[in-house]
Short mmCIF file of C-alpha atoms in Angstrom, two decimals:
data_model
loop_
_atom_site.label_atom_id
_atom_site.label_comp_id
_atom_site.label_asym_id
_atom_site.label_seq_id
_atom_site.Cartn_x
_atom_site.Cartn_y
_atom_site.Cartn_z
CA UNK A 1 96.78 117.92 72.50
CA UNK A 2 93.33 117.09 71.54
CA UNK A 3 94.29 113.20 72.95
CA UNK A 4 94.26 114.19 76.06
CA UNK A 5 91.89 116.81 76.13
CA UNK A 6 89.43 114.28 75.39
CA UNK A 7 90.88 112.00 78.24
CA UNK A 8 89.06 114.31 80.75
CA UNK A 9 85.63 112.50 79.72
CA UNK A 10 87.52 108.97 79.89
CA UNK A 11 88.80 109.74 83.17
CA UNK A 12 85.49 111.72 84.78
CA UNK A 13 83.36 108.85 84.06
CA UNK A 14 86.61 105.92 84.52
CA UNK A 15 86.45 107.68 88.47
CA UNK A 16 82.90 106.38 89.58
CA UNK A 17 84.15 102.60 88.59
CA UNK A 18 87.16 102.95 90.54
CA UNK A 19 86.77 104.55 93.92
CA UNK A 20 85.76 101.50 96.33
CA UNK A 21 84.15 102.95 98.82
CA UNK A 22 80.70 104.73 99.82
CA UNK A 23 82.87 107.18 101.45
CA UNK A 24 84.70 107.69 98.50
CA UNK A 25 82.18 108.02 96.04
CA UNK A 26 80.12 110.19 97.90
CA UNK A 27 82.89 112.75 98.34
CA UNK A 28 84.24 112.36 94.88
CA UNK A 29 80.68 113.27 93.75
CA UNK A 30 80.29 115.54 96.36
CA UNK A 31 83.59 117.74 95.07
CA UNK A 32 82.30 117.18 91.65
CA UNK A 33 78.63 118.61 92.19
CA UNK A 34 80.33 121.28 94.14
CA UNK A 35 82.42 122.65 91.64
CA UNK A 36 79.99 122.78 88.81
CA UNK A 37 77.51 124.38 90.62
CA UNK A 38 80.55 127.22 91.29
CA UNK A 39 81.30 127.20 87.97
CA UNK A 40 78.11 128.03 86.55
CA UNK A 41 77.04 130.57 89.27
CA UNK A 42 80.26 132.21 87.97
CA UNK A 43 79.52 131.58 84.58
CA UNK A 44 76.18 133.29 85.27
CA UNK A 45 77.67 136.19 86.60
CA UNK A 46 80.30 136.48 84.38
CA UNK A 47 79.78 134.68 80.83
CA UNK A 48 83.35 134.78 79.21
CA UNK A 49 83.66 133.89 75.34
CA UNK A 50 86.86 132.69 73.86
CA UNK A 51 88.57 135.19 71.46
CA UNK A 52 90.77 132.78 69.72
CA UNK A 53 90.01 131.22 66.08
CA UNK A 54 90.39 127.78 66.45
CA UNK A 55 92.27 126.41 63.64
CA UNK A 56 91.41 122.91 62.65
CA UNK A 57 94.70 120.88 61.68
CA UNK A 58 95.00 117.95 58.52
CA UNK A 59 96.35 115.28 59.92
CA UNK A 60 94.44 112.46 62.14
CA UNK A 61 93.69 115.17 64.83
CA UNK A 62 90.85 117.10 62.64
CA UNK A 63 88.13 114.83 63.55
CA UNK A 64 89.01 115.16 67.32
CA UNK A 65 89.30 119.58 66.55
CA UNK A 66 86.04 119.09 64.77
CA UNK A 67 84.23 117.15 67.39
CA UNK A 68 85.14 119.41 69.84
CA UNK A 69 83.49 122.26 68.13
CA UNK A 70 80.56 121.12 67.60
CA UNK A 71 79.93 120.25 71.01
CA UNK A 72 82.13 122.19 73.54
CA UNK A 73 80.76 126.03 72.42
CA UNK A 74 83.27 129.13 73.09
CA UNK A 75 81.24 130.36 75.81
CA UNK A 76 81.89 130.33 80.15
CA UNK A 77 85.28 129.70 80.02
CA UNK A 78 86.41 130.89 83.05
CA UNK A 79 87.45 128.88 85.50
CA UNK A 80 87.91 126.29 82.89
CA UNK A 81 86.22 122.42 84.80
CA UNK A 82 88.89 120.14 82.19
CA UNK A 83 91.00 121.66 84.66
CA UNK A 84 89.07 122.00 88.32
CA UNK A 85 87.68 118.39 87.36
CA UNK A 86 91.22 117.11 86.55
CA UNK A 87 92.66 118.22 89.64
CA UNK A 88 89.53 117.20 91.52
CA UNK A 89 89.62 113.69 90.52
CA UNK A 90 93.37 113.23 90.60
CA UNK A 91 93.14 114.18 94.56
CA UNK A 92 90.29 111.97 94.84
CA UNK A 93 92.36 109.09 93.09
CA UNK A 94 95.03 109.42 94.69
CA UNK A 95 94.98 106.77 97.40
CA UNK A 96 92.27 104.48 95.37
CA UNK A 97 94.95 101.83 94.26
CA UNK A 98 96.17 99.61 96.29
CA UNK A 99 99.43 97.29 96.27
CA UNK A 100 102.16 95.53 98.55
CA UNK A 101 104.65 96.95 95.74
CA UNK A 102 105.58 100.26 95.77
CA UNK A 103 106.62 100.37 92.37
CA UNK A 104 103.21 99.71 91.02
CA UNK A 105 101.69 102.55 93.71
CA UNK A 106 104.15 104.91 92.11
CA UNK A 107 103.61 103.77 88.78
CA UNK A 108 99.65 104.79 89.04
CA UNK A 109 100.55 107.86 90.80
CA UNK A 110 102.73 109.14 88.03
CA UNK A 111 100.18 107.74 85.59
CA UNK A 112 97.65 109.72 87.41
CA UNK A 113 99.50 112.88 87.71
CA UNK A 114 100.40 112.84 83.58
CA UNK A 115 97.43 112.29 82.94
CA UNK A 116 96.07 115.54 84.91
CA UNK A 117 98.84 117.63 83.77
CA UNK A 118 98.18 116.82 80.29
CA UNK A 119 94.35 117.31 80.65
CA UNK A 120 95.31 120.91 82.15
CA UNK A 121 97.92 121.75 79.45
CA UNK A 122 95.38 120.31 76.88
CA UNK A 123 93.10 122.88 77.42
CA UNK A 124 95.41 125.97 76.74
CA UNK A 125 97.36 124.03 73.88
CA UNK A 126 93.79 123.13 72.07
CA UNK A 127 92.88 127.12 72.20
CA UNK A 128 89.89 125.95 74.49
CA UNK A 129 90.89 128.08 77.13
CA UNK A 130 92.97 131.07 78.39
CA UNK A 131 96.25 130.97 80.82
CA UNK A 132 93.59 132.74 82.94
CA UNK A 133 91.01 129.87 82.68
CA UNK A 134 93.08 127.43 83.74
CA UNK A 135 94.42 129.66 86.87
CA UNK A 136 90.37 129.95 87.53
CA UNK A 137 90.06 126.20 87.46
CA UNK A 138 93.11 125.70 89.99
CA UNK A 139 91.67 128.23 92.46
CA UNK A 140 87.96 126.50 92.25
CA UNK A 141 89.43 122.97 92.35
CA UNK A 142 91.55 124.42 96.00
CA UNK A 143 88.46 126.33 96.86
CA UNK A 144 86.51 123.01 96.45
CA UNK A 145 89.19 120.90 98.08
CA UNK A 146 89.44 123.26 101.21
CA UNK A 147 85.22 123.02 101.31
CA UNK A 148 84.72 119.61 101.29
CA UNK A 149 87.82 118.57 103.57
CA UNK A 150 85.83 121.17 106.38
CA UNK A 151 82.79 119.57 105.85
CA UNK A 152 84.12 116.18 106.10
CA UNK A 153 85.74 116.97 109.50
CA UNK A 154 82.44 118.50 110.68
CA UNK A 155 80.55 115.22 109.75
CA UNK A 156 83.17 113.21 111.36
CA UNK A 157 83.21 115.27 114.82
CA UNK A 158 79.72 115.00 114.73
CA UNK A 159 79.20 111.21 114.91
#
């Protein structure tokens, strides 16, 4: 599961180059700033350390274990971003591709929905995070969501 725990980075930064539009890109980022700055005012309030001894496997995987901790520390894990960021971003990509086949339109949606699922699974089958965490991260990501679809009906009415 570390594979696609580390496709979260691929697929934060792979966002920016495919939304099209201003509009797009300023509410992806918009949803994305939003939820961090949640996330660490709750982190603030509320620092959570992981209990769990993570144990690091021999196979392939152990640089991938390894690299994640040394840089992703056991500390404000709750709501867990892999998962408010994965479910942010696979909203916001949702209607990005674009195709006179509806096979290939499915295709990316499925693709895009794996991938999510597998970066929100990742997290609890990597002992990153808590079941907990992960509910944390859905209820900031809807939170978020709800937010930022108000305030982009208050911009529109407003024009």
């Amino acid at each position: 599961m570390i594979v696609p725990y580390s496709w979260s980075l691929v697929l934060f930064v792979g966002s920016f180059f495919l939304v099209r539009t201003f509009t797009q890109l300023s509410l992806l980022s918009y949803r994305l700033i939003l939820a961090t700055v949640f996330a660490c005012l709750i982190f603030y309030v509320y620092p959570a350390r992981f209990s769990f001894h993570r144990l690091i496997s021999d196979d392939w995987t152990q640089f991938g274990y390894q690299f994640l901790q040394l840089v992703d520390k056991p500390f404000n894990q709750l709501p867990s971003l892999h998962v408010s960021y994965a479910i942010l971003l696979g909203v916001s990509l949702w209607d990005v591709a674009e195709s006179k086949k509806r096979w290939v339109l499915i295709l990316y949606r499925l693709l895009l929905v794996g991938i999510c699922t597998s970066i929100g699974l990742s997290t609890v089958l990597t002992y990153q995070h808590h079941v907990l965490d992960i509910f944390g991260g859905v209820v900031l990501a809807v939170l978020v969501l709800i937010l930022s679809n108000r305030v982009r009906m208050h911009w529109w009415l407003n024009i």
